[in-house]
Amino acid sequence: MQLVYPPVCSGCGKMVGRPAGLCTECWSTVRFIERPYCEITGMPFDHDRGDGYVSPEAIANPPSYAKARAAVFHDGVARKIVHGLKYSDRADLATMMAEWMIRAGRDVIDDSDVIIAVPLHRGRLFARRYNQSAELARTLARHCGKPFLPGVMRRIRATRQQVGLGLKARQDNVRGAFQTVPEQVSRVAGLKVLLVDDVLTTGSTVEAATRSLLRAGASRVNVLTFARVASPGEETLYA
């Protein structure tokens, strides 16, 4: 099969040595998120402020989740990878993406009992045919030996696409959009949940999902995404 369909770079299409990999040129452009960053939000600092430092934003507006981590910034090749998984049926990319997420989020993975993906509304799931966040969560669970719990949470209200919306509009858009299935509450009660999504922008989506899990009795929720947005203006975490 590799003779007929040789593996190509997920960023530029050049031939590479392994499926769902990157060539050296594309690899060198990926901006991995490294410490120092806020211990709660995972948002990188422009200089080292010491271990365990929490950003002023997180102190002033503490999120519902305990900690958030992401592997890369959502730009360039990383953005292409996200779009490939999300819109182009490239479910094969989930393995590479999950490997990067494990490297970036080992602390929140170890601090979690079960893994849950941010769900899609059934209408959008029907259009896309699969939930990209669930593919990442399933792959993470397989590699980390943590239980993946599909079907525990559902999106009960169809929402607008979040792209292009500011912080307040995003918060209004997802308010009340998630529900932990009543018959499934016992599967998360008293447990530490790792909530998985593909991209963190303003944090509104994972905030709404986290609140639903906490209402269902989860003891704490950590967040792990493949990418996060870090650009000025409306698309920053605290726009």
Short mmCIF file of C-alpha atoms in Angstrom, two decimals:
data_model
loop_
_atom_site.label_atom_id
_atom_site.label_comp_id
_atom_site.label_asym_id
_atom_site.label_seq_id
_atom_site.Cartn_x
_atom_site.Cartn_y
_atom_site.Cartn_z
CA MET A 1 0.00 0.00 0.00
CA GLN A 2 2.88 2.40 0.72
CA LEU A 3 4.14 1.85 -2.84
CA VAL A 4 0.74 2.90 -4.18
CA TYR A 5 0.04 5.54 -1.52
CA PRO A 6 3.43 6.64 -0.14
CA PRO A 7 3.33 8.59 3.14
CA VAL A 8 3.45 12.34 2.66
CA CYS A 9 4.01 15.29 4.95
CA SER A 10 0.80 16.38 6.65
CA GLY A 11 1.85 19.99 6.19
CA CYS A 12 3.16 20.34 2.63
CA GLY A 13 2.60 17.00 0.89
CA LYS A 14 6.25 16.01 0.41
CA MET A 15 7.12 12.32 0.76
CA VAL A 16 8.19 11.34 4.28
CA GLY A 17 9.27 8.18 6.05
CA ARG A 18 6.12 7.53 8.09
CA PRO A 19 2.38 8.11 7.65
CA ALA A 20 0.88 11.21 9.29
CA GLY A 21 4.31 12.74 9.84
CA LEU A 22 6.01 16.01 8.96
CA CYS A 23 9.00 16.80 6.81
CA THR A 24 11.94 18.55 8.47
CA GLU A 25 10.96 21.94 7.02
CA CYS A 26 7.40 21.81 8.34
CA TRP A 27 8.53 20.37 11.67
CA SER A 28 10.87 23.32 12.21
CA THR A 29 7.96 25.77 11.84
CA VAL A 30 5.68 24.19 14.46
CA ARG A 31 5.52 26.33 17.61
CA PHE A 32 5.39 23.92 20.53
CA ILE A 33 4.16 25.30 23.83
CA GLU A 34 6.83 25.00 26.50
CA ARG A 35 7.27 26.31 30.01
CA PRO A 36 7.18 28.91 31.41
CA TYR A 37 3.39 29.20 31.34
CA CYS A 38 0.53 29.86 33.74
CA GLU A 39 0.09 26.84 35.98
CA ILE A 40 -3.71 27.04 35.61
CA THR A 41 -4.46 28.15 32.06
CA GLY A 42 -1.27 26.92 30.39
CA MET A 43 -0.93 30.27 28.62
CA PRO A 44 2.80 30.89 27.97
CA PHE A 45 4.61 33.82 29.58
CA ASP A 46 7.02 36.05 27.69
CA HIS A 47 9.68 35.41 30.36
CA ASP A 48 10.27 32.97 33.22
CA ARG A 49 8.33 33.96 36.32
CA GLY A 50 9.17 30.88 38.39
CA ASP A 51 7.64 27.45 38.89
CA GLY A 52 3.94 27.32 39.75
CA TYR A 53 3.32 30.96 38.84
CA VAL A 54 -0.31 31.83 38.05
CA SER A 55 -1.17 34.62 35.64
CA PRO A 56 -3.04 37.71 36.90
CA GLU A 57 -5.86 36.88 34.48
CA ALA A 58 -6.35 33.46 36.04
CA ILE A 59 -6.43 35.02 39.51
CA ALA A 60 -8.91 37.72 38.50
CA ASN A 61 -11.12 35.36 36.46
CA PRO A 62 -10.42 31.82 37.67
CA PRO A 63 -11.69 29.20 35.21
CA SER A 64 -13.95 26.33 36.25
CA TYR A 65 -11.37 23.76 35.18
CA ALA A 66 -8.33 23.00 37.34
CA LYS A 67 -5.62 23.13 34.66
CA ALA A 68 -5.44 23.47 30.88
CA ARG A 69 -2.63 22.32 28.62
CA ALA A 70 -2.06 22.43 24.85
CA ALA A 71 0.67 21.03 22.63
CA VAL A 72 1.12 23.75 19.98
CA PHE A 73 0.00 27.18 18.88
CA HIS A 74 -2.82 27.18 16.36
CA ASP A 75 -1.04 28.64 13.36
CA GLY A 76 0.85 27.59 10.24
CA VAL A 77 1.32 23.84 9.85
CA ALA A 78 -0.47 23.09 13.13
CA ARG A 79 -3.57 24.86 11.84
CA LYS A 80 -3.43 22.76 8.66
CA ILE A 81 -3.24 19.61 10.75
CA VAL A 82 -6.28 20.64 12.80
CA HIS A 83 -8.26 21.43 9.66
CA GLY A 84 -7.21 18.13 8.11
CA LEU A 85 -8.62 16.19 11.06
CA LYS A 86 -11.67 18.39 11.43
CA TYR A 87 -12.83 18.98 7.87
CA SER A 88 -10.94 16.64 5.51
CA ASP A 89 -11.59 13.18 6.99
CA ARG A 90 -7.95 12.84 8.07
CA ALA A 91 -8.68 10.72 11.13
CA ASP A 92 -5.24 9.17 10.63
CA LEU A 93 -3.73 12.41 11.99
CA ALA A 94 -5.15 11.69 15.44
CA THR A 95 -2.24 9.41 16.36
CA MET A 96 0.44 12.03 15.71
CA MET A 97 -1.63 14.75 17.38
CA ALA A 98 -2.26 12.61 20.45
CA GLU A 99 1.45 11.88 20.80
CA TRP A 100 2.18 15.61 20.91
CA MET A 101 -0.65 16.12 23.42
CA ILE A 102 0.74 13.42 25.72
CA ARG A 103 4.12 15.14 25.72
CA ALA A 104 2.55 18.51 26.57
CA GLY A 105 -0.06 17.33 29.04
CA ARG A 106 1.52 14.53 31.02
CA ASP A 107 0.75 16.29 34.32
CA VAL A 108 -2.99 16.66 33.62
CA ILE A 109 -3.19 13.14 32.17
CA ASP A 110 -1.64 11.66 35.31
CA ASP A 111 -4.00 13.79 37.42
CA SER A 112 -7.12 12.38 35.72
CA ASP A 113 -9.13 9.18 36.15
CA VAL A 114 -11.19 9.18 32.94
CA ILE A 115 -11.15 10.91 29.54
CA ILE A 116 -14.14 12.65 27.95
CA ALA A 117 -14.28 14.49 24.61
CA VAL A 118 -16.15 17.73 23.99
CA PRO A 119 -19.21 16.46 22.07
CA LEU A 120 -20.63 17.69 18.78
CA HIS A 121 -24.33 18.37 18.28
CA ARG A 122 -25.95 15.47 16.40
CA GLY A 123 -26.60 17.66 13.35
CA ARG A 124 -22.96 18.63 13.02
CA LEU A 125 -21.86 15.08 13.80
CA PHE A 126 -24.03 13.82 10.95
CA ALA A 127 -22.48 16.36 8.57
CA ARG A 128 -18.87 15.59 9.57
CA ARG A 129 -19.42 11.85 10.15
CA TYR A 130 -17.16 11.79 13.21
CA ASN A 131 -16.20 13.97 16.16
CA GLN A 132 -12.57 15.07 15.82
CA SER A 133 -12.26 15.62 19.58
CA ALA A 134 -13.51 12.08 20.24
CA GLU A 135 -10.87 10.70 17.86
CA LEU A 136 -8.17 12.49 19.84
CA ALA A 137 -9.64 11.38 23.18
CA ARG A 138 -9.95 7.75 22.05
CA THR A 139 -6.34 7.71 20.87
CA LEU A 140 -5.12 9.35 24.08
CA ALA A 141 -6.97 6.80 26.17
CA ARG A 142 -5.45 3.93 24.23
CA HIS A 143 -1.90 5.27 24.64
CA CYS A 144 -2.28 6.28 28.29
CA GLY A 145 -4.35 3.38 29.63
CA LYS A 146 -7.11 5.70 30.85
CA PRO A 147 -10.83 4.86 30.33
CA PHE A 148 -12.48 6.82 27.50
CA LEU A 149 -16.15 7.52 28.25
CA PRO A 150 -18.07 8.31 25.05
CA GLY A 151 -21.72 9.24 25.46
CA VAL A 152 -21.39 10.60 28.98
CA MET A 153 -21.89 14.20 27.85
CA ARG A 154 -23.92 15.53 24.94
CA ARG A 155 -24.44 18.84 23.24
CA ILE A 156 -28.15 19.49 23.67
CA ARG A 157 -28.31 22.75 21.75
CA ALA A 158 -27.04 23.44 18.26
CA THR A 159 -24.66 26.42 18.39
CA ARG A 160 -23.20 28.75 15.80
CA GLN A 161 -19.67 28.20 14.60
CA GLN A 162 -17.36 29.85 17.15
CA VAL A 163 -14.94 31.09 14.46
CA GLY A 164 -14.99 34.88 14.25
CA LEU A 165 -16.88 35.43 17.52
CA GLY A 166 -15.47 37.47 20.38
CA LEU A 167 -15.27 36.28 23.97
CA LYS A 168 -18.75 37.40 25.12
CA ALA A 169 -20.40 36.11 21.95
CA ARG A 170 -18.65 32.76 22.39
CA GLN A 171 -19.77 32.52 26.01
CA ASP A 172 -23.37 33.31 25.06
CA ASN A 173 -23.19 30.85 22.18
CA VAL A 174 -22.29 27.82 24.32
CA ARG A 175 -24.13 28.72 27.54
CA GLY A 176 -26.32 25.76 28.46
CA ALA A 177 -25.23 23.83 25.38
CA PHE A 178 -23.88 20.77 27.25
CA GLN A 179 -25.51 18.20 29.47
CA THR A 180 -24.09 15.24 31.31
CA VAL A 181 -26.51 12.42 30.48
CA PRO A 182 -28.49 11.71 33.68
CA GLU A 183 -28.12 7.94 33.29
CA GLN A 184 -24.34 8.39 32.98
CA VAL A 185 -23.73 10.62 36.00
CA SER A 186 -22.46 7.74 38.11
CA ARG A 187 -19.59 7.21 35.65
CA VAL A 188 -18.02 10.60 36.53
CA ALA A 189 -19.23 11.24 40.08
CA GLY A 190 -16.25 11.71 42.38
CA LEU A 191 -13.72 11.24 39.56
CA LYS A 192 -11.10 13.52 38.02
CA VAL A 193 -11.97 14.11 34.36
CA LEU A 194 -9.65 14.95 31.49
CA LEU A 195 -11.68 16.97 28.98
CA VAL A 196 -10.28 16.79 25.44
CA ASP A 197 -10.84 19.19 22.52
CA ASP A 198 -8.92 20.03 19.36
CA VAL A 199 -8.40 23.79 19.82
CA LEU A 200 -8.70 26.19 22.75
CA THR A 201 -9.47 29.76 21.70
CA THR A 202 -11.21 31.85 24.35
CA GLY A 203 -11.90 28.85 26.56
CA SER A 204 -15.68 29.35 26.40
CA THR A 205 -16.46 25.88 25.07
CA VAL A 206 -14.38 23.96 27.62
CA GLU A 207 -15.71 26.25 30.38
CA ALA A 208 -19.32 25.34 29.52
CA ALA A 209 -18.49 21.64 29.26
CA THR A 210 -16.53 21.74 32.53
CA ARG A 211 -19.44 23.28 34.42
CA SER A 212 -21.71 20.49 33.18
CA LEU A 213 -19.29 17.83 34.44
CA LEU A 214 -18.85 19.53 37.81
CA ARG A 215 -22.63 19.74 38.24
CA ALA A 216 -22.73 16.00 37.57
CA GLY A 217 -20.36 15.41 40.48
CA ALA A 218 -16.90 15.26 38.89
CA SER A 219 -14.34 16.12 41.56
CA ARG A 220 -12.26 18.20 39.15
CA VAL A 221 -11.78 18.75 35.43
CA ASN A 222 -8.51 19.21 33.56
CA VAL A 223 -8.40 20.29 29.93
CA LEU A 224 -6.07 19.07 27.20
CA THR A 225 -6.18 20.33 23.61
CA PHE A 226 -3.96 19.84 20.61
CA ALA A 227 -3.64 23.56 19.89
CA ARG A 228 -4.47 26.92 21.35
CA VAL A 229 -4.86 30.35 19.82
CA ALA A 230 -2.40 32.99 20.97
CA SER A 231 -2.93 36.04 18.76
CA PRO A 232 -3.82 39.61 19.67
CA GLY A 233 -7.35 40.90 19.66
CA GLU A 234 -10.54 38.88 19.95
CA GLU A 235 -8.83 35.51 19.51
CA THR A 236 -6.66 35.63 22.65
CA LEU A 237 -7.58 33.59 25.70
CA TYR A 238 -8.72 36.65 27.63
CA ALA A 239 -10.01 38.87 24.82
#
